[in-house]
Short mmCIF file of C-alpha atoms in Angstrom, two decimals:
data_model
loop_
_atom_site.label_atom_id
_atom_site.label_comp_id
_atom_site.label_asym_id
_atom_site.label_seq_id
_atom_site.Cartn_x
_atom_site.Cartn_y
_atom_site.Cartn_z
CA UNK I 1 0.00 0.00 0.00
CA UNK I 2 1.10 3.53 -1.18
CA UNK I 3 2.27 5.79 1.84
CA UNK I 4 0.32 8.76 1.90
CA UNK I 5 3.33 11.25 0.62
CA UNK I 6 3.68 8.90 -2.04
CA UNK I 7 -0.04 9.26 -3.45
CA UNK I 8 -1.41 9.39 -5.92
CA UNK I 9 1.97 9.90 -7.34
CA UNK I 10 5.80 10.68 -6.74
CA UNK I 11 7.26 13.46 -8.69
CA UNK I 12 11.03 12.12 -7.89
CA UNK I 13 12.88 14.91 -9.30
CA UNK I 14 10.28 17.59 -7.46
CA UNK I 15 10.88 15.58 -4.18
CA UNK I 16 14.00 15.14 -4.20
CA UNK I 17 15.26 18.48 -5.32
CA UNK I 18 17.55 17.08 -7.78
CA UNK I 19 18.73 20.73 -8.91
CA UNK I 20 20.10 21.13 -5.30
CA UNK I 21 22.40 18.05 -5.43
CA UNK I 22 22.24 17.57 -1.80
CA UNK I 23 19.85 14.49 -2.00
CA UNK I 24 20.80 13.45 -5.49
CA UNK I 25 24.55 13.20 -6.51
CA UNK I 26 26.02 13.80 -10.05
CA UNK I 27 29.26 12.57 -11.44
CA UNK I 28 31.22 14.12 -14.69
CA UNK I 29 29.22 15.88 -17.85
CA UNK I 30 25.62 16.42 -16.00
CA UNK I 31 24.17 19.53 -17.03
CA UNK I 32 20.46 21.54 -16.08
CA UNK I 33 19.57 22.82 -19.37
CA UNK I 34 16.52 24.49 -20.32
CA UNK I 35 14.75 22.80 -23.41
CA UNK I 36 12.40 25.17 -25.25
CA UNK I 37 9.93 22.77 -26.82
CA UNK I 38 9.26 20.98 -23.39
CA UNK I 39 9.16 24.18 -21.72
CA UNK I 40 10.86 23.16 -18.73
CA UNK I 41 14.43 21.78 -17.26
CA UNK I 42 15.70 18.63 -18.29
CA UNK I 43 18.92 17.06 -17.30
CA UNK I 44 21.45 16.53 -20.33
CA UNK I 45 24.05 12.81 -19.45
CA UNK I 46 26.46 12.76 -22.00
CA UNK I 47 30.24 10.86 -21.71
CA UNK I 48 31.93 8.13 -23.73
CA UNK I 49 32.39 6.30 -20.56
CA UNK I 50 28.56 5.77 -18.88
CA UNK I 51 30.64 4.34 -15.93
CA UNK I 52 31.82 8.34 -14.91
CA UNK I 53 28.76 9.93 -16.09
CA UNK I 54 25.85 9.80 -14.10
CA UNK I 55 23.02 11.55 -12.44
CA UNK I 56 22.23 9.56 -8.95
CA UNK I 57 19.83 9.00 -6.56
CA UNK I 58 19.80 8.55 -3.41
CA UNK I 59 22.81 10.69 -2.83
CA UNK I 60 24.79 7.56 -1.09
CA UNK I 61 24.38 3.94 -2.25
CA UNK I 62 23.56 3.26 1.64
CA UNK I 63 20.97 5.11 1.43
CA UNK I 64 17.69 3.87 0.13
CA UNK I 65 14.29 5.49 -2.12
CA UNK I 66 12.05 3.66 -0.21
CA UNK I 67 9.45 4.45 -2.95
CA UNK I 68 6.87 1.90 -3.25
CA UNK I 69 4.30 2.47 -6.27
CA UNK I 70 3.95 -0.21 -8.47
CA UNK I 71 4.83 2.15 -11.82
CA UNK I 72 8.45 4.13 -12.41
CA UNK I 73 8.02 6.67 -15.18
CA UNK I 74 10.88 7.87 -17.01
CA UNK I 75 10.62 10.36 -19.07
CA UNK I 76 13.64 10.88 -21.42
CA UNK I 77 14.79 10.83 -24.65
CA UNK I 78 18.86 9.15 -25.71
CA UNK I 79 20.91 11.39 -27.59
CA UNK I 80 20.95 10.42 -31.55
CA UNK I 81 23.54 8.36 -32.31
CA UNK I 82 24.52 7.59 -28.95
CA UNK I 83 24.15 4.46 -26.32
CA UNK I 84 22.59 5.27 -23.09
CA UNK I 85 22.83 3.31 -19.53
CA UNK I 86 19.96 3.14 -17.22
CA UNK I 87 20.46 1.04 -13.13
CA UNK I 88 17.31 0.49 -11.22
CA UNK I 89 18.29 -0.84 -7.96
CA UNK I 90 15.14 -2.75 -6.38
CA UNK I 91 14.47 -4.22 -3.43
CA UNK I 92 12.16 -7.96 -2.87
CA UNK I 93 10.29 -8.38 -0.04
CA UNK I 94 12.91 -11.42 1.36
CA UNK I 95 15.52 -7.83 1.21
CA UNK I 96 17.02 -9.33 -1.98
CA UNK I 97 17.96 -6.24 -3.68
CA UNK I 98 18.29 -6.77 -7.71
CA UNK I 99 19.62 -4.48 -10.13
CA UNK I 100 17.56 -3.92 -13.52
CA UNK I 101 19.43 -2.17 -16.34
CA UNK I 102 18.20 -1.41 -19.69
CA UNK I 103 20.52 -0.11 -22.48
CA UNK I 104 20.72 0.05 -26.42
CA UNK I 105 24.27 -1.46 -25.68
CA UNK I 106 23.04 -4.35 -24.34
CA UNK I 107 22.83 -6.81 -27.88
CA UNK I 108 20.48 -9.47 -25.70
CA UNK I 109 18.41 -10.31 -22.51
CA UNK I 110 21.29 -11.14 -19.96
CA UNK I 111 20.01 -12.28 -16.19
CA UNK I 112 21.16 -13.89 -12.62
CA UNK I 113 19.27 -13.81 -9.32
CA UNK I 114 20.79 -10.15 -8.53
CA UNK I 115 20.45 -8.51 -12.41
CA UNK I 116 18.43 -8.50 -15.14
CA UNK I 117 19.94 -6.31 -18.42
CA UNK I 118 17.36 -5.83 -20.66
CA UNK I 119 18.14 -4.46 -24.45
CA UNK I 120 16.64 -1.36 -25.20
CA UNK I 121 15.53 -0.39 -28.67
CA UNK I 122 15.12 2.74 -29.94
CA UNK I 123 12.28 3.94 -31.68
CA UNK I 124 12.58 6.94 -34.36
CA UNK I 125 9.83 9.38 -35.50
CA UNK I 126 9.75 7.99 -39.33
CA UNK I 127 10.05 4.36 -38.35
CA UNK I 128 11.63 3.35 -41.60
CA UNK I 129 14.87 5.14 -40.60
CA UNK I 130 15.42 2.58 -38.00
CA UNK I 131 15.36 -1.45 -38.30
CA UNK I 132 12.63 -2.84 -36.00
CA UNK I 133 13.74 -4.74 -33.49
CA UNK I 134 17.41 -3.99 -33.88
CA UNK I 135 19.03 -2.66 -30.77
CA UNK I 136 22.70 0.06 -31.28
CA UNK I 137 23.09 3.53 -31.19
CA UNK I 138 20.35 5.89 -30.86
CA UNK I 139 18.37 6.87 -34.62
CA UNK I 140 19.03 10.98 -35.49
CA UNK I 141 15.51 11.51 -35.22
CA UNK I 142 14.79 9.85 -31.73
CA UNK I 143 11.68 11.09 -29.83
CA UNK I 144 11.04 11.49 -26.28
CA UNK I 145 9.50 9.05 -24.65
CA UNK I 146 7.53 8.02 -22.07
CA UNK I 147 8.37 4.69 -20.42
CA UNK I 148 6.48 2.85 -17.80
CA UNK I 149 8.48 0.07 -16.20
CA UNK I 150 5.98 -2.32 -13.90
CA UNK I 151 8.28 -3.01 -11.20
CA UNK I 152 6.56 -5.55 -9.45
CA UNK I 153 5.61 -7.38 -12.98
CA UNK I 154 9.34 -7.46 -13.92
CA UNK I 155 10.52 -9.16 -10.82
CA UNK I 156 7.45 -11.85 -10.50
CA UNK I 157 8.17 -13.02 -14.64
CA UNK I 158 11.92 -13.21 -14.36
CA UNK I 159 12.66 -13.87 -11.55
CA UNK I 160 9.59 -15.26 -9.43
CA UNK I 161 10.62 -12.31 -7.11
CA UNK I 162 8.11 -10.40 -4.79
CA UNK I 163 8.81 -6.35 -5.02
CA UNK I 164 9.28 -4.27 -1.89
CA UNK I 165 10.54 -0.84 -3.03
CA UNK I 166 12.86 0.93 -5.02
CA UNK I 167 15.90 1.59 -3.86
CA UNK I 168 17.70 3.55 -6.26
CA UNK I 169 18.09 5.34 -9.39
CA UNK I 170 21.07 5.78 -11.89
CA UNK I 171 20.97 7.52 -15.48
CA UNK I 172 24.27 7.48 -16.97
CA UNK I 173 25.44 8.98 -20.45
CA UNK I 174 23.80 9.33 -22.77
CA UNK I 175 20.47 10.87 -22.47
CA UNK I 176 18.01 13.36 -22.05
CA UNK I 177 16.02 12.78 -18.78
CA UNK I 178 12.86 15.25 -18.17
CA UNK I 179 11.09 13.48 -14.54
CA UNK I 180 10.80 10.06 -12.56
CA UNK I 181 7.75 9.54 -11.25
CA UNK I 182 6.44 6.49 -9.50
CA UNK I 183 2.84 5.74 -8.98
CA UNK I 184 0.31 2.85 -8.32
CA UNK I 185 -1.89 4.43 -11.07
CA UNK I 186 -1.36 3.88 -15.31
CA UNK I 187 -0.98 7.28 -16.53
CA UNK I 188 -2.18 7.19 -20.36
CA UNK I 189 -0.96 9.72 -22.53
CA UNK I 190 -3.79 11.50 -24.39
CA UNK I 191 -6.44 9.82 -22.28
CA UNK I 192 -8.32 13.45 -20.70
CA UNK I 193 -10.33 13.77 -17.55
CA UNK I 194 -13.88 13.03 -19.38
CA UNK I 195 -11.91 10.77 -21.05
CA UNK I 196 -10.91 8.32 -18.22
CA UNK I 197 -14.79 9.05 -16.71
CA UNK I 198 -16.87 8.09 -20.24
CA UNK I 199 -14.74 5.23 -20.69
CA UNK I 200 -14.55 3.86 -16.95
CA UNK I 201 -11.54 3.67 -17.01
CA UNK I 202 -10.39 5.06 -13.22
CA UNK I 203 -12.03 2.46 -12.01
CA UNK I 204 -9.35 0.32 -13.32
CA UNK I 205 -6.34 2.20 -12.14
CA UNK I 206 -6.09 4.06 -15.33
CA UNK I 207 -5.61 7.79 -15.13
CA UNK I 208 -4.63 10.95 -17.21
CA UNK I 209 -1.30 12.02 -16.99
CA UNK I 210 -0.32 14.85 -14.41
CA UNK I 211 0.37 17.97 -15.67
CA UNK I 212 3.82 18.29 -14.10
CA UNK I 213 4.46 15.17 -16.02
CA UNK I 214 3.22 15.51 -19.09
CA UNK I 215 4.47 16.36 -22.41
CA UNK I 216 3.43 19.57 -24.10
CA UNK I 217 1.32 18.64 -27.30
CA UNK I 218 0.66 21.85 -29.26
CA UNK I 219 -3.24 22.25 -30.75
CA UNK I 220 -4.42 20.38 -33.39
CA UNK I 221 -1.86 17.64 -33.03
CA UNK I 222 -1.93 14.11 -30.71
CA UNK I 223 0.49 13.50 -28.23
CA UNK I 224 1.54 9.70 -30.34
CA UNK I 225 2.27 11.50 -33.69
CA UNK I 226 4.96 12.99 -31.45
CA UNK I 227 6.42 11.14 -28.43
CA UNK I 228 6.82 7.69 -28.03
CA UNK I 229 4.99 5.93 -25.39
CA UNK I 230 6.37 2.13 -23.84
CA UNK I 231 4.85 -0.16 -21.16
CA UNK I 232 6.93 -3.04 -20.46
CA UNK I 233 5.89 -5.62 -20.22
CA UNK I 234 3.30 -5.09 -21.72
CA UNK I 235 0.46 -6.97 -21.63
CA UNK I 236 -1.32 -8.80 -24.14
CA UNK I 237 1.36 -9.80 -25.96
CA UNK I 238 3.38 -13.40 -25.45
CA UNK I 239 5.75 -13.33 -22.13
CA UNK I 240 8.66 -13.16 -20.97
CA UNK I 241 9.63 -10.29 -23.26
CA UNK I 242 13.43 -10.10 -24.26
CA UNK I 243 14.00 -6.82 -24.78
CA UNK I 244 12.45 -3.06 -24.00
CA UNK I 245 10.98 -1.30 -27.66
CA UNK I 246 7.76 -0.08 -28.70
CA UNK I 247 4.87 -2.09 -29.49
CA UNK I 248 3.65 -1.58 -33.22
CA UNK I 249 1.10 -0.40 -33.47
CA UNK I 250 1.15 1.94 -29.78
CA UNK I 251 -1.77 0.10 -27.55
CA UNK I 252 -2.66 3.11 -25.89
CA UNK I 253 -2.66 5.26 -29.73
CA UNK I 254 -6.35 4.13 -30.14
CA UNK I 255 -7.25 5.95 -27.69
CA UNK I 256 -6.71 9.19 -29.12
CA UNK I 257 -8.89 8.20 -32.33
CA UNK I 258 -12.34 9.71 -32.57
CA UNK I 259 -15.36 6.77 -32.76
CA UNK I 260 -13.60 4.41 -31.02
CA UNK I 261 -15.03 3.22 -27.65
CA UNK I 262 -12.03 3.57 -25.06
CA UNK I 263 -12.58 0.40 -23.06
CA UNK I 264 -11.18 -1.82 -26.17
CA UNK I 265 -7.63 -0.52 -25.56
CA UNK I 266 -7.41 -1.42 -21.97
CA UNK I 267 -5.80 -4.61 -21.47
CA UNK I 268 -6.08 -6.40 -18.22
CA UNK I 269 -4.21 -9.28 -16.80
CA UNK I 270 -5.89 -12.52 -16.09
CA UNK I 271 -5.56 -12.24 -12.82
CA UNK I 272 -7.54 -8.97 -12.52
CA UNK I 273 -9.73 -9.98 -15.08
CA UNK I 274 -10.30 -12.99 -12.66
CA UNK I 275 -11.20 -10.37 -9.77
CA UNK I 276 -13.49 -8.21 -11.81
CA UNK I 277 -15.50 -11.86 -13.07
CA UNK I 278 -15.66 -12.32 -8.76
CA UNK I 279 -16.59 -8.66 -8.15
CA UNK I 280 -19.42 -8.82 -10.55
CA UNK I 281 -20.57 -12.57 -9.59
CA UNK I 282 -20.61 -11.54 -5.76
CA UNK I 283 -22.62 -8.69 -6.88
CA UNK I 284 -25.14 -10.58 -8.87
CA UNK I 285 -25.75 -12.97 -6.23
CA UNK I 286 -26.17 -10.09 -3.37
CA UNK I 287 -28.80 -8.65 -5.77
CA UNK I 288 -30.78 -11.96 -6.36
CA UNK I 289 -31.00 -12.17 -2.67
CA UNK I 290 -31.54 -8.87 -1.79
CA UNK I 291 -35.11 -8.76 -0.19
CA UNK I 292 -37.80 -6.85 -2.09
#
């Protein structure tokens, strides 16, 4: 269960106060830079070497998050023609703490009872400038994305692992990283308010994005024809995955398209699906016995 300062979200950067550096710690070229289309700071990781280039946090590797929403958001975007590093440092509920790393240097799934490395692949905004599937260097024309890692998910598939918390956080070179967030709620980028109410979807978990979080979409365009947006796993598709990419076409895309009824998208597990199916049974038989 979320602690209350953690509802109904974490902004990590915001709480943190990464731009002080007293919480957070940063090691060789990490820069505060102010980037114009996303109105707002962003932190720019860039060194050949992603072992001296880092932004950190906690501060000490003693120390621990102790965040414990099932979703981390990380919104970022790799620097074109570069490879980028990402550590998440988790803990399981027998104190086991694994490290999860994702990279486009990483050329396949890699794991032991402490690590899983993940391959990352890189999406680009005209998807015929970059082979599908292939992971290496970042395309010229790589968006900003949007990528929501479920924490507990990845620990029960690979490694039959119950999550605790998350202990730690470390971007290294080379990226672009806007916010961390972590939640217990599925934001869903261009889902709106009256959205998420018309198509029931709160009731699942699924929400609009914060604005804090969210990436600025100007009028008369939709937030997919822009950014790139990547749930992993994600579900529907076959499991265990082996590597971190968008899905083709986006799951969550349909949403934005006019006529279509926003409950198809949604995609719930079995086991979920399993709970709804009891909900609704318990419910039917209360009201068959309900006295008139």
């Amino acid at each position: 269960v979320l602690a209350a300062w953690q509802r109904p979200y974490l902004n990590i950067f915001k709480h943190f106060r990464v731009e002080e550096w007293k919480r957070s710690a940063k090691e060789g070229d990490v820069v505060a830079l102010t980037d114009t289309r996303l109105k707002g700071t962003v932190y720019r990781i860039r060194g050949s070497n992603p072992a001296s280039n880092y932004l950190q946090l906690p501060r000490a590797g003693t120390q621990s998050l102790g965040l414990t929403g099932r979703y981390l958001y990380l919104l970022f975007r790799p620097l074109p023609h570069k490879h980028f590093l990402v550590h998440l440092d988790v803990t399981t509920e027998e104190n086991q703490v694994v490290r999860i790393s994702f990279s486009n240097l990483f050329k396949e799934f890699k794991s032991t009872a402490t690590w899983l490395q993940f391959p990352f692949v890189c999406g680009a905004a005209n998807e015929g400038t970059a082979q599908r599937g292939a992971t290496g260097a970042a395309p010229a024309d790589v968006r900003w994305t949007c990528l929501v890692l479920d924490l507990p998910s990845i620990l029960a598939l690979y490694l039959s692992r119950r999550y605790s918390h998350l202990r730690g956080v470390k971007l290294c070179s080379n990226m672009l990283v806007k916010n961390l967030c972590t939640s217990d709620l599925l934001f869903e980028p261009g889902v709106t308010f009256s959205k998420a109410g018309l198509g029931d979807l709160s009731c699942r978990g699924v929400a609009p994005v914060p604005r804090e979080l969210a990436f600025p979409v100007p009028k008369g365009q939709k937030w997919h024809d822009l950014y790139d947006y990547i749930r992993f796993p994600s579900e529907g598709a076959k499991l265990p995955h082996d590597s971190i990419r968008k899905s083709f076409p986006s799951p969550v895309a349909v949403l934005e398209e006019p006529g279509r009824p926003l409950t198809q998208p949604v995609t719930l597990s079995r086991a979920v699906c399993d709970r709804l199916a009891l909900v609704r049974q318990i419910a039917s038989l209360k009201a068959v016995s309900a006295p008139w």
